[in-house]
GROMACS .gro file of C-alpha atoms in nm:
model
  369
    1MET     CA    1  -1.871  -1.276  -3.374
    2ARG     CA    2  -1.766  -1.635  -3.430
    3PHE     CA    3  -1.491  -1.819  -3.240
    4GLU     CA    4  -1.317  -2.128  -3.373
    5LEU     CA    5  -1.118  -2.342  -3.132
    6LEU     CA    6  -0.857  -2.488  -3.365
    7LYS     CA    7  -0.631  -2.685  -3.134
    8THR     CA    8  -0.545  -2.755  -2.770
    9ASP     CA    9  -0.191  -2.844  -2.669
   10THR     CA   10  -0.170  -3.209  -2.561
   11ARG     CA   11   0.044  -3.137  -2.251
   12SER     CA   12  -0.107  -2.812  -2.129
   13ALA     CA   13  -0.429  -2.613  -2.152
   14ALA     CA   14  -0.282  -2.380  -2.419
   15ARG     CA   15  -0.530  -2.318  -2.702
   16ARG     CA   16  -0.521  -2.199  -3.063
   17GLY     CA   17  -0.825  -2.020  -3.187
   18ARG     CA   18  -0.961  -1.777  -3.439
   19LEU     CA   19  -1.200  -1.487  -3.380
   20HIS     CA   20  -1.411  -1.374  -3.675
   21LEU     CA   21  -1.517  -1.013  -3.620
   22PRO     CA   22  -1.682  -0.746  -3.837
   23HIS     CA   23  -1.348  -0.572  -3.900
   24GLY     CA   24  -1.136  -0.879  -3.955
   25MET     CA   25  -1.005  -1.208  -3.823
   26VAL     CA   26  -0.794  -1.238  -3.508
   27GLU     CA   27  -0.564  -1.532  -3.439
   28THR     CA   28  -0.551  -1.635  -3.072
   29PRO     CA   29  -0.385  -1.635  -2.826
   30ILE     CA   30  -0.346  -1.263  -2.886
   31PHE     CA   31  -0.204  -0.958  -2.712
   32MET     CA   32  -0.401  -0.636  -2.768
   33PRO     CA   33  -0.213  -0.305  -2.747
   34VAL     CA   34  -0.404  -0.046  -2.544
   35GLY     CA   35  -0.521   0.272  -2.712
   36THR     CA   36  -0.686   0.420  -2.402
   37GLN     CA   37  -0.800   0.746  -2.562
   38ALA     CA   38  -0.837   0.617  -2.920
   39THR     CA   39  -0.462   0.613  -2.971
   40VAL     CA   40  -0.178   0.382  -2.870
   41LYS     CA   41   0.065   0.629  -2.716
   42ALA     CA   42   0.358   0.718  -2.943
   43MET     CA   43   0.239   0.486  -3.223
   44SER     CA   44   0.064   0.563  -3.552
   45PRO     CA   45  -0.197   0.325  -3.700
   46ASP     CA   46   0.039   0.238  -3.985
   47GLU     CA   47   0.316   0.147  -3.740
   48LEU     CA   48   0.077  -0.073  -3.545
   49LYS     CA   49  -0.010  -0.259  -3.864
   50GLU     CA   50   0.358  -0.280  -3.957
   51ILE     CA   51   0.437  -0.473  -3.637
   52GLY     CA   52   0.144  -0.710  -3.685
   53THR     CA   53  -0.125  -0.570  -3.453
   54GLN     CA   54  -0.453  -0.753  -3.513
   55ILE     CA   55  -0.682  -0.585  -3.259
   56LEU     CA   56  -0.667  -0.280  -3.030
   57LEU     CA   57  -0.834  -0.192  -2.701
   58SER     CA   58  -0.984   0.147  -2.621
   59ASN     CA   59  -1.136   0.266  -2.296
   60THR     CA   60  -1.501   0.357  -2.251
   61TYR     CA   61  -1.450   0.566  -1.937
   62HIS     CA   62  -1.187   0.793  -2.092
   63LEU     CA   63  -1.365   0.832  -2.427
   64PHE     CA   64  -1.695   0.905  -2.251
   65LEU     CA   65  -1.531   1.187  -2.055
   66ARG     CA   66  -1.335   1.320  -2.354
   67PRO     CA   67  -1.434   1.378  -2.633
   68GLY     CA   68  -1.770   1.213  -2.552
   69HIS     CA   69  -1.939   0.915  -2.714
   70GLU     CA   70  -2.177   1.132  -2.915
   71ILE     CA   71  -1.885   1.301  -3.092
   72VAL     CA   72  -1.737   0.959  -3.171
   73ARG     CA   73  -2.075   0.848  -3.303
   74GLU     CA   74  -2.097   1.158  -3.523
   75ALA     CA   75  -1.750   1.080  -3.657
   76GLY     CA   76  -1.877   0.745  -3.780
   77GLY     CA   77  -1.770   0.538  -3.481
   78LEU     CA   78  -1.436   0.461  -3.324
   79HIS     CA   79  -1.288   0.291  -3.631
   80SER     CA   80  -1.343   0.597  -3.848
   81PHE     CA   81  -1.255   0.842  -3.570
   82MET     CA   82  -0.910   0.690  -3.507
   83HIS     CA   83  -0.846   0.566  -3.863
   84TRP     CA   84  -0.821   0.199  -3.764
   85ASP     CA   85  -0.989  -0.054  -3.993
   86ARG     CA   86  -0.908  -0.366  -3.792
   87PRO     CA   87  -1.097  -0.497  -3.487
   88ILE     CA   88  -1.134  -0.295  -3.165
   89LEU     CA   89  -1.243  -0.399  -2.815
   90THR     CA   90  -1.373  -0.144  -2.566
   91ASP     CA   91  -1.359  -0.223  -2.196
   92SER     CA   92  -1.657  -0.113  -1.990
   93GLY     CA   93  -1.477   0.152  -1.786
   94GLY     CA   94  -1.566  -0.026  -1.462
   95PHE     CA   95  -1.206  -0.055  -1.347
   96GLN     CA   96  -1.141   0.314  -1.419
   97VAL     CA   97  -1.453   0.426  -1.234
   98PHE     CA   98  -1.338   0.244  -0.923
   99SER     CA   99  -0.970   0.335  -0.949
  100LEU     CA  100  -0.966   0.690  -1.090
  101ALA     CA  101  -1.284   0.861  -0.978
  102GLU     CA  102  -1.217   1.085  -0.676
  103ILE     CA  103  -1.559   1.035  -0.520
  104ARG     CA  104  -1.791   0.746  -0.605
  105LYS     CA  105  -2.109   0.595  -0.471
  106ILE     CA  106  -2.187   0.240  -0.574
  107ARG     CA  107  -2.543   0.118  -0.562
  108ASP     CA  108  -2.741  -0.151  -0.739
  109GLU     CA  109  -2.860   0.095  -1.005
  110GLY     CA  110  -2.506   0.193  -1.106
  111VAL     CA  111  -2.222   0.421  -1.000
  112GLU     CA  112  -2.218   0.794  -0.928
  113PHE     CA  113  -1.873   0.951  -0.944
  114ARG     CA  114  -1.681   1.269  -1.007
  115SER     CA  115  -1.477   1.303  -1.324
  116HIS     CA  116  -1.102   1.300  -1.260
  117ILE     CA  117  -1.074   1.566  -1.535
  118ASP     CA  118  -1.312   1.841  -1.427
  119GLY     CA  119  -1.486   1.715  -1.114
  120ARG     CA  120  -1.837   1.701  -1.262
  121ARG     CA  121  -2.081   1.449  -1.121
  122ILE     CA  122  -2.168   1.158  -1.349
  123PHE     CA  123  -2.392   0.855  -1.312
  124ILE     CA  124  -2.339   0.541  -1.519
  125SER     CA  125  -2.581   0.249  -1.509
  126PRO     CA  126  -2.531  -0.082  -1.692
  127ALA     CA  127  -2.780   0.029  -1.958
  128TYR     CA  128  -2.608   0.367  -2.005
  129ASP     CA  129  -2.271   0.193  -2.032
  130MET     CA  130  -2.415  -0.015  -2.317
  131GLU     CA  131  -2.545   0.301  -2.485
  132ILE     CA  132  -2.195   0.450  -2.468
  133GLN     CA  133  -2.018   0.141  -2.600
  134GLN     CA  134  -2.269   0.093  -2.881
  135ALA     CA  135  -2.208   0.453  -2.985
  136LEU     CA  136  -1.832   0.390  -2.988
  137GLY     CA  137  -1.900   0.092  -3.214
  138ALA     CA  138  -1.614  -0.145  -3.130
  139ASP     CA  139  -1.630  -0.507  -3.248
  140ILE     CA  140  -1.633  -0.629  -2.886
  141ALA     CA  141  -1.786  -0.452  -2.585
  142MET     CA  142  -1.749  -0.552  -2.220
  143ALA     CA  143  -2.026  -0.571  -1.961
  144PHE     CA  144  -2.019  -0.314  -1.680
  145ASP     CA  145  -1.866  -0.470  -1.369
  146GLU     CA  146  -1.751  -0.389  -1.018
  147CYS     CA  147  -1.381  -0.451  -0.962
  148SER     CA  148  -1.277  -0.537  -0.606
  149PRO     CA  149  -0.955  -0.389  -0.465
  150TYR     CA  150  -0.657  -0.586  -0.336
  151PRO     CA  151  -0.665  -0.680  -0.057
  152CYS     CA  152  -1.037  -0.724  -0.004
  153ASP     CA  153  -1.239  -0.913   0.256
  154HIS     CA  154  -1.471  -1.196   0.150
  155ASP     CA  155  -1.797  -1.011   0.219
  156ARG     CA  156  -1.701  -0.711   0.010
  157ALA     CA  157  -1.574  -0.932  -0.273
  158LYS     CA  158  -1.897  -1.132  -0.263
  159ARG     CA  159  -2.113  -0.820  -0.289
  160ALA     CA  160  -1.906  -0.696  -0.586
  161ALA     CA  161  -1.929  -1.033  -0.765
  162GLU     CA  162  -2.305  -1.052  -0.707
  163ARG     CA  163  -2.352  -0.698  -0.835
  164THR     CA  164  -2.135  -0.777  -1.139
  165TYR     CA  165  -2.368  -1.067  -1.220
  166VAL     CA  166  -2.682  -0.853  -1.184
  167TRP     CA  167  -2.527  -0.581  -1.398
  168ALA     CA  168  -2.424  -0.838  -1.660
  169LYS     CA  169  -2.789  -0.941  -1.702
  170ARG     CA  170  -2.890  -0.576  -1.737
  171CYS     CA  171  -2.614  -0.513  -1.990
  172LYS     CA  172  -2.726  -0.810  -2.195
  173ALA     CA  173  -3.087  -0.688  -2.191
  174ALA     CA  174  -2.982  -0.335  -2.297
  175HIS     CA  175  -2.732  -0.440  -2.566
  176THR     CA  176  -2.900  -0.440  -2.908
  177ARG     CA  177  -2.621  -0.377  -3.159
  178GLU     CA  178  -2.601  -0.691  -3.375
  179ASP     CA  179  -2.257  -0.617  -3.521
  180GLN     CA  180  -2.098  -0.594  -3.176
  181ALA     CA  181  -2.024  -0.887  -2.943
  182LEU     CA  182  -2.081  -0.837  -2.569
  183PHE     CA  183  -1.851  -1.023  -2.328
  184GLY     CA  184  -1.935  -1.093  -1.964
  185ILE     CA  185  -1.674  -1.048  -1.690
  186VAL     CA  186  -1.588  -1.289  -1.408
  187GLN     CA  187  -1.509  -1.122  -1.076
  188GLY     CA  188  -1.466  -1.256  -0.722
  189ALA     CA  189  -1.139  -1.099  -0.602
  190PHE     CA  190  -0.899  -1.360  -0.460
  191TYR     CA  191  -1.148  -1.614  -0.331
  192LYS     CA  192  -1.177  -1.944  -0.517
  193ASP     CA  193  -1.540  -2.002  -0.418
  194LEU     CA  194  -1.646  -1.660  -0.544
  195ARG     CA  195  -1.452  -1.693  -0.868
  196ILE     CA  196  -1.602  -2.034  -0.942
  197ASP     CA  197  -1.956  -1.920  -0.857
  198CYS     CA  198  -1.921  -1.611  -1.075
  199ALA     CA  199  -1.772  -1.813  -1.364
  200ARG     CA  200  -2.066  -2.056  -1.351
  201GLN     CA  201  -2.322  -1.777  -1.335
  202MET     CA  202  -2.167  -1.592  -1.627
  203ALA     CA  203  -2.155  -1.914  -1.830
  204ASP     CA  204  -2.529  -1.958  -1.771
  205LEU     CA  205  -2.588  -1.615  -1.929
  206ASP     CA  206  -2.433  -1.749  -2.250
  207PHE     CA  207  -2.220  -1.453  -2.353
  208PRO     CA  208  -2.014  -1.502  -2.673
  209GLY     CA  209  -1.694  -1.449  -2.470
  210TYR     CA  210  -1.573  -1.391  -2.116
  211GLY     CA  211  -1.331  -1.153  -1.949
  212ILE     CA  212  -1.152  -1.230  -1.624
  213GLY     CA  213  -1.132  -0.905  -1.431
  214GLY     CA  214  -0.987  -0.796  -1.101
  215LEU     CA  215  -0.652  -0.974  -1.133
  216SER     CA  216  -0.305  -0.823  -1.171
  217VAL     CA  217  -0.402  -0.549  -0.924
  218GLY     CA  218  -0.116  -0.597  -0.680
  219GLU     CA  219  -0.147  -0.959  -0.577
  220PRO     CA  220   0.151  -1.202  -0.601
  221LYS     CA  221   0.165  -1.365  -0.944
  222PRO     CA  222   0.134  -1.722  -0.808
  223VAL     CA  223  -0.202  -1.622  -0.657
  224MET     CA  224  -0.323  -1.506  -0.999
  225TYR     CA  225  -0.204  -1.828  -1.164
  226GLU     CA  226  -0.375  -2.044  -0.902
  227LEU     CA  227  -0.704  -1.859  -0.944
  228MET     CA  228  -0.689  -1.902  -1.321
  229GLU     CA  229  -0.644  -2.276  -1.279
  230GLU     CA  230  -0.944  -2.290  -1.046
  231MET     CA  231  -1.166  -2.092  -1.285
  232MET     CA  232  -1.084  -2.253  -1.618
  233PRO     CA  233  -1.282  -2.578  -1.570
  234HIS     CA  234  -1.594  -2.370  -1.505
  235MET     CA  235  -1.563  -2.145  -1.811
  236PRO     CA  236  -1.707  -2.252  -2.148
  237LYS     CA  237  -1.447  -2.425  -2.365
  238ASP     CA  238  -1.599  -2.303  -2.691
  239LYS     CA  239  -1.587  -1.931  -2.600
  240PRO     CA  240  -1.284  -1.695  -2.594
  241ARG     CA  241  -1.132  -1.621  -2.252
  242TYR     CA  242  -0.982  -1.278  -2.195
  243LEU     CA  243  -0.749  -1.201  -1.903
  244MET     CA  244  -0.790  -0.827  -1.858
  245GLY     CA  245  -0.500  -0.592  -1.781
  246VAL     CA  246  -0.217  -0.847  -1.801
  247GLY     CA  247   0.079  -0.792  -2.034
  248SER     CA  248   0.424  -0.883  -1.902
  249PRO     CA  249   0.593  -1.157  -2.108
  250ASP     CA  250   0.601  -1.404  -1.818
  251CYS     CA  251   0.232  -1.353  -1.734
  252LEU     CA  252   0.131  -1.388  -2.099
  253LEU     CA  253   0.297  -1.727  -2.130
  254GLU     CA  254   0.168  -1.845  -1.792
  255GLY     CA  255  -0.181  -1.736  -1.894
  256ILE     CA  256  -0.161  -1.913  -2.229
  257GLU     CA  257  -0.050  -2.232  -2.056
  258ARG     CA  258  -0.367  -2.216  -1.844
  259GLY     CA  259  -0.603  -2.165  -2.138
  260ILE     CA  260  -0.629  -1.786  -2.184
  261ASP     CA  261  -0.693  -1.659  -2.538
  262MET     CA  262  -0.679  -1.278  -2.510
  263PHE     CA  263  -0.472  -1.026  -2.314
  264ASP     CA  264  -0.429  -0.649  -2.293
  265CYS     CA  265  -0.214  -0.414  -2.087
  266VAL     CA  266  -0.063  -0.064  -2.089
  267LEU     CA  267   0.264  -0.202  -1.944
  268ALA     CA  268   0.456  -0.224  -2.273
  269THR     CA  269   0.407   0.140  -2.370
  270ARG     CA  270   0.416   0.276  -2.014
  271ILE     CA  271   0.758   0.131  -1.928
  272ALA     CA  272   0.879   0.227  -2.277
  273ARG     CA  273   0.813   0.593  -2.202
  274ASN     CA  274   1.016   0.550  -1.883
  275GLY     CA  275   1.314   0.408  -2.072
  276THR     CA  276   1.266   0.034  -2.012
  277VAL     CA  277   1.241  -0.227  -2.287
  278PHE     CA  278   1.176  -0.599  -2.317
  279THR     CA  279   1.452  -0.828  -2.442
  280LYS     CA  280   1.494  -1.206  -2.465
  281HIS     CA  281   1.698  -1.181  -2.145
  282GLY     CA  282   1.447  -0.970  -1.952
  283ARG     CA  283   1.387  -0.602  -1.901
  284LEU     CA  284   1.662  -0.358  -1.995
  285VAL     CA  285   1.662  -0.006  -1.848
  286VAL     CA  286   1.823   0.167  -2.143
  287ARG     CA  287   1.816   0.508  -1.975
  288ASN     CA  288   2.086   0.389  -1.732
  289ASN     CA  289   2.437   0.530  -1.759
  290GLN     CA  290   2.593   0.190  -1.839
  291TYR     CA  291   2.443   0.210  -2.190
  292ALA     CA  292   2.591   0.551  -2.281
  293ARG     CA  293   2.858   0.381  -2.498
  294ASP     CA  294   2.670   0.062  -2.579
  295PHE     CA  295   2.635   0.040  -2.957
  296GLN     CA  296   2.434  -0.282  -2.963
  297PRO     CA  297   2.065  -0.292  -3.057
  298LEU     CA  298   1.813  -0.293  -2.772
  299ASP     CA  299   1.785  -0.670  -2.824
  300PRO     CA  300   2.044  -0.835  -3.052
  301ASP     CA  301   1.795  -1.119  -3.115
  302CYS     CA  302   1.520  -0.884  -3.234
  303ASP     CA  303   1.463  -0.793  -3.599
  304CYS     CA  304   1.224  -0.500  -3.550
  305TYR     CA  305   1.284  -0.167  -3.725
  306VAL     CA  306   1.430  -0.016  -3.408
  307CYS     CA  307   1.678  -0.295  -3.343
  308ARG     CA  308   1.784  -0.300  -3.709
  309ASN     CA  309   1.863   0.071  -3.717
  310PHE     CA  310   1.941   0.219  -3.373
  311THR     CA  311   2.171   0.151  -3.081
  312ARG     CA  312   2.122   0.156  -2.706
  313ALA     CA  313   2.357   0.452  -2.685
  314TYR     CA  314   2.152   0.655  -2.932
  315ILE     CA  315   1.820   0.573  -2.769
  316ARG     CA  316   1.962   0.655  -2.424
  317HIS     CA  317   2.078   0.989  -2.564
  318LEU     CA  318   1.725   1.060  -2.690
  319ILE     CA  319   1.580   0.972  -2.350
  320LYS     CA  320   1.822   1.196  -2.161
  321ALA     CA  321   1.762   1.478  -2.411
  322GLU     CA  322   1.384   1.431  -2.364
  323GLU     CA  323   1.329   1.385  -2.735
  324ILE     CA  324   0.987   1.256  -2.847
  325LEU     CA  325   1.154   0.999  -3.074
  326ALA     CA  326   1.277   0.811  -2.764
  327ALA     CA  327   0.924   0.714  -2.661
  328ARG     CA  328   0.834   0.628  -3.019
  329LEU     CA  329   1.127   0.390  -3.063
  330THR     CA  330   1.098   0.217  -2.727
  331SER     CA  331   0.720   0.178  -2.763
  332TYR     CA  332   0.758   0.036  -3.112
  333HIS     CA  333   1.011  -0.220  -2.990
  334ASN     CA  334   0.815  -0.329  -2.682
  335LEU     CA  335   0.492  -0.385  -2.873
  336TYR     CA  336   0.678  -0.567  -3.150
  337PHE     CA  337   0.841  -0.789  -2.887
  338LEU     CA  338   0.507  -0.894  -2.734
  339ILE     CA  339   0.321  -0.933  -3.062
  340HIS     CA  340   0.593  -1.152  -3.210
  341MET     CA  341   0.629  -1.352  -2.890
  342MET     CA  342   0.259  -1.431  -2.922
  343GLU     CA  343   0.312  -1.533  -3.286
  344GLU     CA  344   0.580  -1.776  -3.171
  345ALA     CA  345   0.347  -1.908  -2.901
  346ARG     CA  346   0.072  -1.972  -3.156
  347ARG     CA  347   0.320  -2.156  -3.378
  348ALA     CA  348   0.434  -2.366  -3.084
  349ILE     CA  349   0.075  -2.464  -3.003
  350ASP     CA  350   0.013  -2.551  -3.369
  351GLU     CA  351   0.319  -2.777  -3.359
  352ASP     CA  352   0.226  -2.925  -3.019
  353ARG     CA  353   0.539  -2.799  -2.844
  354PHE     CA  354   0.418  -2.515  -2.624
  355PRO     CA  355   0.574  -2.644  -2.298
  356GLU     CA  356   0.916  -2.662  -2.468
  357PHE     CA  357   0.871  -2.313  -2.611
  358LYS     CA  358   0.775  -2.170  -2.271
  359ASN     CA  359   1.061  -2.345  -2.089
  360LYS     CA  360   1.317  -2.228  -2.345
  361PHE     CA  361   1.190  -1.870  -2.314
  362PHE     CA  362   1.228  -1.875  -1.936
  363GLU     CA  363   1.580  -2.021  -1.950
  364ASN     CA  364   1.710  -1.674  -2.035
  365TYR     CA  365   1.432  -1.437  -1.932
  366ASN     CA  366   1.462  -1.241  -1.606
  367GLU     CA  367   1.157  -1.032  -1.528
  368ASN     CA  368   1.332  -0.827  -1.258
  369PRO     CA  369   1.686  -0.733  -1.367
   0.00000   0.00000   0.00000
């Protein structure tokens, strides 16, 4: 992997970059749709390309449990298995182990847990996590980490951050696949001292890129923004910075302004399946009765396939009738909205006008209608 830092906005920390990966080039800042189980829900690979998707995320924990990393390896790796010839990032599964596993025991060697699917006992160490991710074969793998809950006391957060650092060293020692970049992850919960210490320690390990984990887990957004500002001066400027699990339009722009290059989140497709879509004016709950006779597009300012061809009334009808097409259309629109918003953000950074772009966006956008 090679990362080019092309430009930094003169009035903010917003950055333009370019990631060169084995399966293609990625322009940053970038939003990555989430294909948890080797598929972005309700979307085909061709549709993802049609809307401009450059890179996808898949989840190590879920693919390890089903169908198993050995089956993916036998299929020729994740790219072949899911028929996706552009870059892929796999997260380590650390967050899922700590949030989904019914019973878990954390120790310095790794984590023992029960599968949320069938209850079987499983043990994953940093080295085994690397074995799994190397079998999956994504362009970017993430180091195994311990994610602290919110809220969390300082002692517990410190132990998790220290263990994340130890595991990062073990992951780096175990990772041998030359055509796959391994990113470290900065933890530290909601404590500035822990975040800064972890950022410095991870920088000393000289990973080719860095994730910021353990944010957007229930804390107020201003707390997340403040922590990002505290961390950024201690993270390498010449390496990509990835804010994990963040994907609402407001958080994307706030993150870009603070120097984040990469984002991912299930939000866009999850709320789509529940009948909520993004628009230039904020979220629109199209399943609501007020749209039964509304023959406008989801977003009159959007030129995606859905907005060019279907009305709110029709999509609401599909939702109420529980038709599969409803989830397909709303998911398509939401991902298009985020991907093209990021394109506009990159253009604004190129033209040295990101603060104006962000301010204009927020003049009309209401995150909580």
